[in-house]
Short mmCIF file of C-alpha atoms in Angstrom, two decimals:
data_model
loop_
_atom_site.label_atom_id
_atom_site.label_comp_id
_atom_site.label_asym_id
_atom_site.label_seq_id
_atom_site.Cartn_x
_atom_site.Cartn_y
_atom_site.Cartn_z
CA MET A 12 8.77 150.15 62.07
CA THR A 13 7.25 150.75 65.27
CA LEU A 14 7.61 147.15 67.15
CA HIS A 15 4.56 146.82 70.12
CA PRO A 16 4.23 143.55 72.56
CA PRO A 17 2.14 141.14 71.71
CA ARG A 18 -0.60 140.61 74.75
CA GLN A 19 -1.53 137.10 76.67
CA MET A 20 -5.36 135.98 77.81
CA LEU A 21 -4.40 135.39 80.91
CA ALA A 22 -7.68 135.06 82.54
CA ASP A 23 -11.83 135.06 81.23
CA ASP A 24 -12.09 138.66 79.22
CA LEU A 25 -8.95 139.65 81.09
CA GLU A 26 -5.61 139.76 78.28
CA ILE A 27 -2.17 141.29 79.15
CA SER A 28 0.72 142.99 77.59
CA ARG A 29 3.57 140.11 78.37
CA VAL A 30 5.96 142.46 78.95
CA LEU A 31 4.24 144.57 82.23
CA THR A 32 5.25 148.58 83.57
CA GLY A 33 6.46 147.59 87.36
CA LEU A 34 5.85 150.85 89.24
CA TRP A 35 8.24 149.63 92.88
CA GLN A 36 10.33 152.76 91.22
CA ILE A 37 7.39 155.44 92.14
CA ALA A 38 7.65 153.55 96.14
CA ASP A 39 12.26 154.51 95.95
CA ILE A 40 10.59 158.74 94.15
CA GLU A 41 9.71 158.98 97.60
CA LYS A 42 11.24 157.36 100.28
CA ASP A 43 11.96 160.66 101.41
CA GLY A 44 8.69 161.69 102.02
CA ALA A 45 7.40 164.02 98.57
CA GLU A 46 5.23 161.88 97.12
CA LEU A 47 4.96 162.71 92.93
CA ASP A 48 1.87 165.05 91.36
CA PRO A 49 -0.77 161.86 90.65
CA GLU A 50 -1.61 164.35 87.00
CA LYS A 51 2.55 164.12 86.03
CA GLY A 52 2.96 160.75 87.03
CA ALA A 53 0.19 159.62 85.25
CA ASP A 54 1.41 162.20 81.82
CA HIS A 55 4.57 159.31 81.95
CA LEU A 56 2.62 155.93 82.44
CA GLU A 57 0.51 157.86 79.37
CA ALA A 58 3.80 157.32 77.52
CA TYR A 59 3.83 153.67 77.88
CA LEU A 60 0.12 153.21 77.07
CA LYS A 61 0.62 154.79 74.13
CA ALA A 62 4.15 152.66 73.16
CA GLY A 63 1.79 149.19 73.53
CA PHE A 64 3.00 148.69 77.96
CA SER A 65 -0.92 148.48 79.16
CA THR A 66 -0.58 146.09 81.26
CA PHE A 67 0.95 148.29 85.18
CA ASP A 68 1.85 145.72 88.68
CA MET A 69 1.86 148.10 91.19
CA ALA A 70 1.37 147.05 95.57
CA ASP A 71 0.12 148.37 98.56
CA HIS A 72 3.21 149.61 99.47
CA TYR A 73 4.68 151.04 96.03
CA GLY A 74 4.25 154.62 97.71
CA SER A 75 1.09 156.42 95.79
CA ALA A 76 1.83 154.06 92.36
CA GLU A 77 -2.28 152.86 93.11
CA ILE A 78 -3.32 157.43 92.94
CA ILE A 79 -1.26 158.06 89.58
CA SER A 80 -2.09 154.10 88.43
CA GLY A 81 -5.73 155.82 89.31
CA ARG A 82 -5.75 158.49 87.12
CA LEU A 83 -4.57 156.77 83.75
CA LEU A 84 -7.20 155.39 84.77
CA ALA A 85 -10.21 157.80 85.08
CA ARG A 86 -8.58 159.50 81.61
CA HIS A 87 -9.64 156.08 79.92
CA ASP A 88 -12.47 153.96 78.51
CA GLY A 89 -13.40 150.72 76.71
CA GLN A 90 -10.85 149.34 73.98
CA ASP A 91 -7.54 151.32 75.20
CA ARG A 92 -8.33 151.06 79.34
CA PRO A 93 -5.68 149.73 80.75
CA GLN A 94 -4.98 147.53 83.11
CA VAL A 95 -3.96 147.20 86.37
CA PHE A 96 -2.38 144.55 88.76
CA THR A 97 -2.05 145.75 92.29
CA LYS A 98 -1.61 143.45 95.10
CA TRP A 99 -2.13 143.34 98.84
CA CYS A 100 0.73 142.13 101.36
CA PRO A 101 -1.42 142.65 104.76
CA GLU A 102 0.54 141.66 108.19
CA PRO A 103 -0.14 137.92 109.77
CA GLY A 104 -2.59 138.12 111.88
CA PRO A 105 -6.27 137.33 111.60
CA MET A 106 -8.26 137.89 108.12
CA THR A 107 -12.03 137.44 109.10
CA ALA A 108 -14.56 138.81 106.16
CA ASP A 109 -14.27 142.68 107.26
CA VAL A 110 -10.30 142.16 107.56
CA VAL A 111 -9.95 141.06 103.64
CA ARG A 112 -12.70 143.46 102.42
CA ALA A 113 -11.16 146.58 103.81
CA GLY A 114 -7.87 145.77 102.45
CA VAL A 115 -9.80 145.32 99.65
CA GLN A 116 -11.95 148.16 99.15
CA GLU A 117 -8.59 150.64 99.99
CA ARG A 118 -7.06 149.40 97.00
CA LEU A 119 -10.33 150.19 95.08
CA ALA A 120 -10.15 153.55 96.58
CA ARG A 121 -6.66 154.25 95.54
CA LEU A 122 -7.27 153.15 92.04
CA GLY A 123 -10.16 155.32 91.84
CA THR A 124 -12.72 151.49 90.43
CA ASP A 125 -14.96 149.30 91.68
CA CYS A 126 -13.05 146.71 90.06
CA VAL A 127 -8.95 146.32 90.02
CA ASP A 128 -8.53 143.36 86.84
CA LEU A 129 -6.04 141.14 89.17
CA LEU A 130 -5.56 141.44 92.53
CA GLN A 131 -2.25 139.70 94.23
CA PHE A 132 -1.75 138.15 97.75
CA HIS A 133 1.45 137.76 99.51
CA TRP A 134 1.95 136.39 102.58
CA TRP A 135 4.98 136.06 105.07
CA SER A 136 5.28 133.08 107.30
CA PHE A 137 2.85 130.11 106.28
CA GLY A 138 3.52 128.86 109.15
CA HIS A 139 0.21 131.65 110.65
CA PRO A 140 -2.59 129.22 108.62
CA ALA A 141 -5.22 132.26 108.65
CA TRP A 142 -3.77 132.00 104.42
CA LEU A 143 -6.11 130.69 104.05
CA ASP A 144 -9.25 132.31 105.55
CA ALA A 145 -7.94 135.81 103.23
CA LEU A 146 -7.97 133.77 100.24
CA HIS A 147 -11.03 132.26 100.00
CA GLU A 148 -12.91 135.63 101.62
CA MET A 149 -10.45 136.95 98.31
CA ALA A 150 -12.68 135.13 95.86
CA LYS A 151 -16.09 135.49 97.61
CA LEU A 152 -15.44 139.07 97.07
CA LYS A 153 -14.25 138.45 93.29
CA ASP A 154 -18.24 136.96 92.34
CA GLU A 155 -19.43 140.31 93.85
CA GLY A 156 -17.38 141.45 91.06
CA LEU A 157 -15.14 143.87 92.92
CA ILE A 158 -12.05 141.65 91.21
CA LYS A 159 -11.98 140.75 87.82
CA ALA A 160 -9.29 138.17 88.65
CA LEU A 161 -6.98 136.36 91.95
CA GLY A 162 -4.02 136.09 91.19
CA VAL A 163 -0.82 135.45 94.16
CA THR A 164 2.56 136.23 95.35
CA ASN A 165 5.86 134.94 95.75
CA PHE A 166 3.98 130.81 96.48
CA ASP A 167 5.81 127.66 96.50
CA ALA A 168 4.55 125.21 94.10
CA ALA A 169 3.43 122.79 97.72
CA HIS A 170 0.88 126.17 98.64
CA LEU A 171 -0.10 127.73 95.87
CA ARG A 172 -1.24 122.94 95.03
CA LEU A 173 -2.51 123.49 98.13
CA ALA A 174 -4.81 127.16 97.39
CA LEU A 175 -5.97 125.47 94.54
CA SER A 176 -6.80 122.18 95.54
CA ASP A 177 -8.57 124.07 98.62
CA GLY A 178 -10.94 126.08 95.74
CA ILE A 179 -9.68 129.13 94.74
CA PRO A 180 -9.22 130.14 91.37
CA LEU A 181 -6.11 131.22 91.31
CA VAL A 182 -5.09 132.24 87.68
CA SER A 183 -2.04 133.31 88.25
CA ASN A 184 1.63 133.84 90.69
CA GLN A 185 4.68 136.39 90.95
CA VAL A 186 7.87 135.12 91.24
CA SER A 187 11.67 136.25 90.50
CA PHE A 188 12.17 133.55 88.10
CA SER A 189 15.98 135.11 85.98
CA MET A 190 18.02 133.50 84.83
CA VAL A 191 20.06 133.89 88.02
CA ASP A 192 17.20 132.75 89.91
CA ARG A 193 15.84 129.37 88.37
CA ARG A 194 13.91 127.74 90.52
CA ALA A 195 9.74 128.43 88.87
CA LEU A 196 11.91 126.22 86.22
CA GLY A 197 11.50 123.12 88.76
CA PRO A 198 7.78 122.32 90.69
CA LEU A 199 5.74 125.42 90.13
CA SER A 200 6.42 125.07 85.89
CA ASP A 201 4.93 121.68 86.45
CA LEU A 202 1.91 121.91 89.22
CA CYS A 203 1.20 125.77 86.50
CA ALA A 204 1.35 123.43 83.59
CA GLU A 205 -1.30 120.60 85.56
CA ARG A 206 -3.82 123.96 87.21
CA GLU A 207 -3.85 126.72 84.19
CA VAL A 208 -2.18 128.68 86.62
CA ARG A 209 -0.24 131.48 84.75
CA LEU A 210 3.43 132.32 86.54
CA LEU A 211 4.27 136.58 86.62
CA GLY A 212 7.64 136.81 86.34
CA TYR A 213 10.02 139.43 88.10
CA GLY A 214 13.75 140.65 88.64
CA THR A 215 13.97 139.38 85.65
CA LEU A 216 17.14 142.11 85.18
CA CYS A 217 18.06 141.18 88.80
CA GLY A 218 17.61 145.08 89.97
CA GLY A 219 20.15 146.22 86.39
CA PHE A 220 22.74 143.24 86.94
CA LEU A 221 21.75 141.31 84.08
CA SER A 222 23.26 144.29 81.34
CA ASP A 223 26.39 144.74 79.90
CA ARG A 224 26.97 147.68 82.34
CA TRP A 225 28.51 144.99 84.77
CA LEU A 226 30.70 142.47 82.33
CA GLY A 227 33.25 141.93 82.61
CA LYS A 228 33.62 144.54 85.76
CA PRO A 229 34.12 143.40 89.27
CA GLU A 230 32.01 142.26 91.87
CA PRO A 231 31.68 144.91 93.95
CA ALA A 232 32.17 145.79 96.70
CA ASP A 233 29.67 149.03 98.81
CA ILE A 234 26.45 148.31 97.40
CA THR A 235 23.74 151.64 98.76
CA ASP A 236 21.39 150.44 96.09
CA TRP A 237 18.56 148.93 97.59
CA SER A 238 16.91 146.22 94.32
CA LYS A 239 21.20 145.03 94.32
CA MET A 240 21.51 144.90 97.38
CA LYS A 241 18.77 142.53 97.60
CA TYR A 242 19.93 140.82 94.12
CA LYS A 243 23.29 140.87 94.82
CA ARG A 244 22.13 137.92 97.30
CA PHE A 245 20.55 136.15 94.63
CA ILE A 246 24.18 135.64 92.53
CA ASP A 247 26.22 134.64 95.55
CA ALA A 248 23.09 132.24 96.66
CA ALA A 249 23.92 131.21 92.61
CA GLY A 250 27.43 130.33 93.41
CA GLY A 251 29.29 134.12 93.16
CA TRP A 252 30.72 136.42 91.07
CA ASP A 253 32.77 134.29 88.93
CA GLY A 254 29.86 132.19 87.92
CA PHE A 255 27.64 135.10 86.86
CA GLN A 256 30.19 136.62 84.78
CA ALA A 257 29.65 132.97 82.62
CA ILE A 258 26.35 134.22 82.39
CA LEU A 259 26.29 137.75 81.28
CA LYS A 260 29.64 136.61 79.13
CA THR A 261 27.60 134.48 77.16
CA ALA A 262 23.88 136.57 77.28
CA ASN A 263 26.45 139.18 75.04
CA SER A 264 27.29 137.05 73.12
CA ILE A 265 23.70 136.04 71.91
CA ALA A 266 22.63 139.34 72.35
CA GLN A 267 25.86 140.28 69.63
CA LYS A 268 24.10 137.15 66.92
CA HIS A 269 20.32 139.07 67.28
CA ASN A 270 21.37 142.88 67.95
CA VAL A 271 19.57 143.66 70.68
CA SER A 272 20.43 144.35 73.82
CA LEU A 273 22.39 141.88 76.48
CA ALA A 274 19.30 142.73 78.98
CA ASN A 275 16.48 141.96 76.18
CA VAL A 276 18.38 138.47 76.27
CA ALA A 277 17.74 138.00 79.82
CA THR A 278 14.24 139.17 80.03
CA ARG A 279 13.73 136.49 76.39
CA TRP A 280 14.65 134.35 78.36
CA VAL A 281 12.26 134.60 80.56
CA LEU A 282 9.39 135.26 78.26
CA GLU A 283 9.97 131.84 76.09
CA GLN A 284 9.22 129.50 78.86
CA PRO A 285 5.94 127.77 78.78
CA ALA A 286 4.66 128.24 82.03
CA VAL A 287 5.49 133.06 81.78
CA ALA A 288 2.36 135.19 80.41
CA GLY A 289 4.19 138.25 80.80
CA VAL A 290 7.41 139.81 82.77
CA ILE A 291 7.99 142.66 84.58
CA VAL A 292 9.90 145.21 83.63
CA GLY A 293 10.56 148.42 86.23
CA ALA A 294 8.98 152.30 84.31
CA ARG A 295 11.98 154.37 84.46
CA LEU A 296 8.95 157.07 84.23
CA GLY A 297 10.67 159.33 81.37
CA GLU A 298 12.34 157.23 79.51
CA SER A 299 11.55 157.28 76.20
CA GLU A 300 14.59 155.16 75.08
CA HIS A 301 13.66 152.11 77.65
CA MET A 302 10.90 150.99 76.68
CA ALA A 303 12.37 151.27 72.12
CA ASP A 304 14.79 149.17 73.87
CA ASN A 305 11.88 146.87 75.41
CA ALA A 306 9.40 146.64 72.52
CA LYS A 307 12.63 144.99 70.57
CA LEU A 308 11.86 141.85 72.79
CA PHE A 309 9.62 140.63 70.28
CA SER A 310 12.13 141.49 66.99
CA PHE A 311 13.96 138.13 68.08
CA ALA A 312 13.97 134.46 69.92
CA LEU A 313 16.87 132.57 71.34
CA ASP A 314 17.06 129.12 68.63
CA GLU A 315 17.87 125.62 69.75
CA GLU A 316 21.86 127.25 69.81
CA ASP A 317 21.26 129.90 72.62
CA THR A 318 20.11 127.64 75.11
CA ALA A 319 22.34 125.22 74.46
CA GLN A 320 25.03 128.33 74.86
CA LEU A 321 22.68 129.73 77.73
CA ASP A 322 22.16 125.55 79.66
CA ALA A 323 26.57 125.92 78.96
CA ALA A 324 26.15 128.92 81.21
CA PHE A 325 24.46 128.57 83.86
CA SER A 326 26.20 124.35 84.61
CA GLN A 327 29.09 127.29 86.31
CA THR A 328 26.51 128.08 88.55
CA THR A 329 24.79 127.26 92.17
CA PRO A 330 20.62 126.41 91.94
CA VAL A 331 18.97 129.05 93.74
CA PRO A 332 17.94 127.53 97.02
CA GLY A 333 14.72 126.02 98.34
CA ASP A 334 11.63 127.32 95.65
CA CYS A 335 9.90 130.63 95.18
CA GLY A 336 8.40 132.86 98.33
CA ASP A 337 11.04 130.79 100.61
CA GLU A 338 13.70 134.68 100.41
CA TYR A 339 10.50 135.48 101.90
CA ARG A 340 9.49 133.22 104.18
CA ARG A 341 13.14 131.71 105.95
CA PRO A 342 16.73 132.05 106.03
CA PRO A 343 18.71 133.24 103.76
CA PHE A 344 16.02 135.66 103.10
CA LEU A 345 17.11 137.38 100.01
CA THR A 346 16.07 140.38 101.28
CA ALA A 347 18.38 143.59 100.96
CA SER A 348 18.72 143.61 104.16
CA GLY A 349 19.25 139.99 104.92
CA ASP A 350 15.94 140.19 106.95
CA LEU A 351 11.86 140.93 106.95
CA SER A 352 12.68 143.96 108.42
CA HIS A 353 12.29 146.84 106.27
CA HIS A 354 8.36 145.23 105.70
CA LEU A 355 7.82 143.44 109.28
CA SER A 356 7.96 144.86 112.16
CA GLU A 357 7.91 141.55 113.36
CA MET A 358 6.45 137.97 112.20
CA PRO A 359 3.38 137.49 114.77
CA ARG A 360 3.02 133.71 115.55
CA ALA A 361 0.42 132.28 114.61
CA HIS A 362 -0.67 130.84 118.24
CA LYS A 363 0.75 131.11 122.01
CA ALA A 364 1.66 128.33 125.05
CA ALA A 365 -0.40 128.74 127.73
CA PRO A 366 1.24 127.14 131.39
CA ALA A 367 -0.04 123.92 131.49
CA PRO A 368 -2.62 123.70 133.91
CA HIS A 369 -1.90 120.31 135.19
CA ARG A 370 2.01 120.71 135.92
CA PRO A 371 4.12 123.47 137.02
CA ASP A 372 7.09 122.30 134.65
CA ALA A 373 4.20 122.44 131.21
CA THR A 374 3.45 124.40 128.72
CA HIS A 375 1.27 123.67 125.63
CA VAL A 376 -0.79 125.40 123.06
CA LEU A 377 -4.32 125.00 121.62
CA THR A 378 -5.07 125.72 117.98
CA GLY A 379 -8.83 126.30 118.35
CA SER A 380 -9.88 123.28 116.59
CA ASP A 381 -13.22 122.44 117.41
CA TRP A 382 -12.06 117.89 118.45
CA GLU A 383 -9.51 119.71 121.31
CA GLU A 384 -12.03 120.98 123.51
CA ILE A 385 -14.37 118.48 122.74
CA ALA A 386 -12.40 115.47 123.33
CA GLY A 387 -9.65 117.66 125.90
CA TYR A 388 -6.87 117.58 124.70
CA CYS A 389 -3.76 120.37 123.43
CA ARG A 390 -1.95 120.65 119.48
CA ALA A 391 1.24 120.11 121.57
CA HIS A 392 3.14 119.32 125.07
CA ARG A 393 6.47 120.42 126.19
CA ILE A 394 7.88 119.36 129.50
CA GLY A 395 11.38 120.19 129.67
CA ASN A 396 13.18 119.91 126.65
CA ARG A 397 10.42 117.11 124.99
CA ILE A 398 7.68 118.24 122.94
CA LEU A 399 4.95 116.56 121.92
CA VAL A 400 2.59 117.18 118.90
CA SER A 401 -0.29 116.02 118.49
CA GLY A 402 -2.11 113.91 115.85
CA THR A 403 -3.17 116.87 113.34
CA THR A 404 -4.57 116.78 110.41
CA ALA A 405 -5.70 118.74 107.66
CA VAL A 406 -8.28 120.93 110.06
CA ALA A 407 -9.19 124.61 108.70
CA TRP A 408 -10.91 127.37 111.11
CA ALA A 409 -12.86 124.62 113.87
CA SER A 410 -13.47 121.91 111.74
CA ARG A 411 -13.33 122.12 108.19
CA ALA A 412 -11.41 119.99 106.51
CA VAL A 413 -9.02 121.69 103.47
CA ALA A 414 -7.98 120.15 100.01
CA PRO A 415 -9.81 117.19 100.86
CA GLU A 416 -9.60 115.93 97.80
CA ASP A 417 -5.29 116.68 97.82
CA ALA A 418 -3.48 114.22 100.42
CA ALA A 419 -0.45 116.46 98.99
CA ALA A 420 -1.70 119.55 99.74
CA GLN A 421 -3.51 118.13 103.40
CA THR A 422 0.33 116.71 104.09
CA THR A 423 1.42 121.20 103.07
CA PHE A 424 -1.17 122.34 105.37
CA ILE A 425 -0.76 119.35 108.08
CA LEU A 426 2.79 120.23 109.09
CA ASP A 427 2.59 123.93 108.74
CA LYS A 428 0.34 123.40 111.90
CA ILE A 429 2.77 121.42 112.73
CA LEU A 430 5.79 124.00 113.05
CA ALA A 431 3.67 126.99 113.77
CA ALA A 432 3.03 124.81 117.09
CA LEU A 433 6.40 124.17 117.47
CA SER A 434 7.50 127.68 116.79
CA ALA A 435 5.08 128.38 119.93
CA LEU A 436 6.91 126.62 122.64
CA GLY A 437 10.83 127.47 121.14
CA ALA A 438 11.74 124.64 118.71
CA THR A 439 12.56 124.42 114.56
CA ALA A 440 11.87 122.28 112.29
CA ASN A 441 15.29 121.21 113.33
CA ASP A 442 14.67 119.55 117.19
CA VAL A 443 12.04 117.45 115.18
CA VAL A 444 13.26 113.65 115.78
CA ARG A 445 9.87 112.10 115.04
CA THR A 446 7.05 111.26 113.03
CA ARG A 447 4.48 109.63 112.63
CA ILE A 448 2.33 109.49 109.67
CA PHE A 449 -1.36 107.21 108.96
CA ILE A 450 -3.03 107.67 106.02
CA THR A 451 -6.08 106.38 104.36
CA ASP A 452 -5.43 105.49 100.70
CA GLU A 453 -1.91 103.68 99.92
CA ALA A 454 -2.17 105.14 96.21
CA ASP A 455 -1.49 108.59 97.57
CA VAL A 456 1.82 107.25 99.61
CA PHE A 457 4.11 108.93 97.39
CA ASP A 458 2.37 112.49 97.49
CA ILE A 459 2.10 112.47 100.44
CA SER A 460 6.22 111.53 101.36
CA ARG A 461 7.33 113.84 99.06
CA ALA A 462 5.14 116.47 101.05
CA HIS A 463 7.05 115.46 104.13
CA GLY A 464 10.36 115.70 102.32
CA ARG A 465 9.79 119.49 101.33
CA VAL A 466 10.00 119.94 105.09
CA PHE A 467 12.30 117.18 106.55
CA SER A 468 14.25 115.72 103.32
CA ASP A 469 17.97 117.76 104.75
CA ILE A 470 16.33 117.25 108.87
CA LYS A 471 15.55 113.23 108.76
CA PRO A 472 14.48 112.55 111.80
CA ALA A 473 12.99 109.31 112.70
CA ASN A 474 10.03 108.28 110.48
CA THR A 475 6.95 106.17 110.32
CA LEU A 476 3.69 105.62 107.94
CA VAL A 477 1.45 103.12 107.46
CA VAL A 478 -1.62 102.72 106.30
CA VAL A 479 -4.52 102.17 107.93
CA ALA A 480 -8.47 102.01 107.46
CA GLY A 481 -10.08 105.43 107.78
CA LEU A 482 -10.04 108.36 108.81
CA ILE A 483 -12.36 111.28 110.95
CA GLY A 484 -14.59 113.02 107.88
CA ASP A 485 -13.01 114.33 104.79
CA HIS A 486 -9.03 113.82 105.80
CA LYS A 487 -6.22 111.20 104.09
CA VAL A 488 -3.49 111.46 106.79
CA GLU A 489 -2.53 112.14 110.69
CA ILE A 490 0.87 113.12 111.18
CA GLU A 491 2.28 113.37 115.31
CA ALA A 492 5.86 114.74 115.89
CA GLU A 493 8.11 114.78 118.17
CA ALA A 494 10.52 117.01 119.46
CA LEU A 495 14.06 117.31 121.18
CA LEU A 496 15.44 120.54 122.09
CA GLN A 497 19.47 120.62 123.26
CA ASN A 498 20.68 122.66 126.26
CA GLN A 499 17.22 124.87 126.20
CA ASP A 500 15.36 125.75 129.29
CA GLN A 501 12.28 126.32 129.28
#
């Protein structure tokens, strides 16, 4: 009997296969400059579609994947039409209506369609606040009918909450999720349950490491495959090869019990997590055996004994630090190169420091808030090695209050603004020695404190938190900061 993957409602009028076919391999095939023939590529995707794997996932930088998928779309209409998901991953910079529309229209043109099923947004640095501008513009294009559903990729729980609380109609967040990288089981899954957002898991096989071919094998000394270079960093971050082998040994025992592959067990474990709508498994163009093995995912389920054994194996590893997406935004970068050099030539700063007009030994930063001009102050001021950051509220654009009903989300946005101003003046969060927090409602104290702790729990600056009678506008929290740099010239 041929098994077809079950389907899942991701959004209104958007039903997907629970196993999505990832097309990043196309970029690897084309890395030397020779593009695949679009029609032949579509023929390969047709085989997946006929086997029930009807949902395809790609991005703007996956070579000609969008073009090939567009050829597949052109062959189908009605009930057998595949679902095509893509991603827009712009470099940080101003996200005006024209910039966002151009990025979306390029996706539509390459796909040969007037509406993309799911457009997923990736942003490299939350210190650059234009990411929220981009999502609001994308939401407008969704209302126009250019986007059926809107998602994000590699967002941590704090920033997913911020986007949702600011009114962005997100249905999904695509993140790394595997038996090695279990970060998504934490606050992110809790938030998804609360806000009815679903996770799409990638990296479920750790670039092929989570398979029987690595069971009992020595740790590789030299890796040239980019995918394995990336996921070897995850294995190292999770405690190393010995702990990884404990996971493989346990998963292999469970696989033998259910008469499936070790890779099936690894993928099934992710699929059974409540927040997960589907997993992305990379295509192997022309390999029918790969599709048949993926279909076996739904021939079994993990029982309580299996889960307990896996939990015991997980206890022999170290949790990957941070939250989902941190691997792209702060050290240690868990990428193939160990940095972002193969993604971006440089990381633009959100703000630029300028000489202070009144004294030669000072620099300052302006962020464009109306109040900076009205009241005549700067966001941050540096004299020598000391930096003072003004009281900062969650103001986007010139004067709009972000997430007016969510104090934790406002705190996240404020701290991003503060860290961006510090960065422009040559400082980081590690240089912060004092923060002062003013809140309007004592009931928000734990949410605000946890959001502050997300950034400063390992730094532990001096802190004051007080409840005040009120703040201007729809603001629930305001934060000041002070930083002191050691042994640095201005």
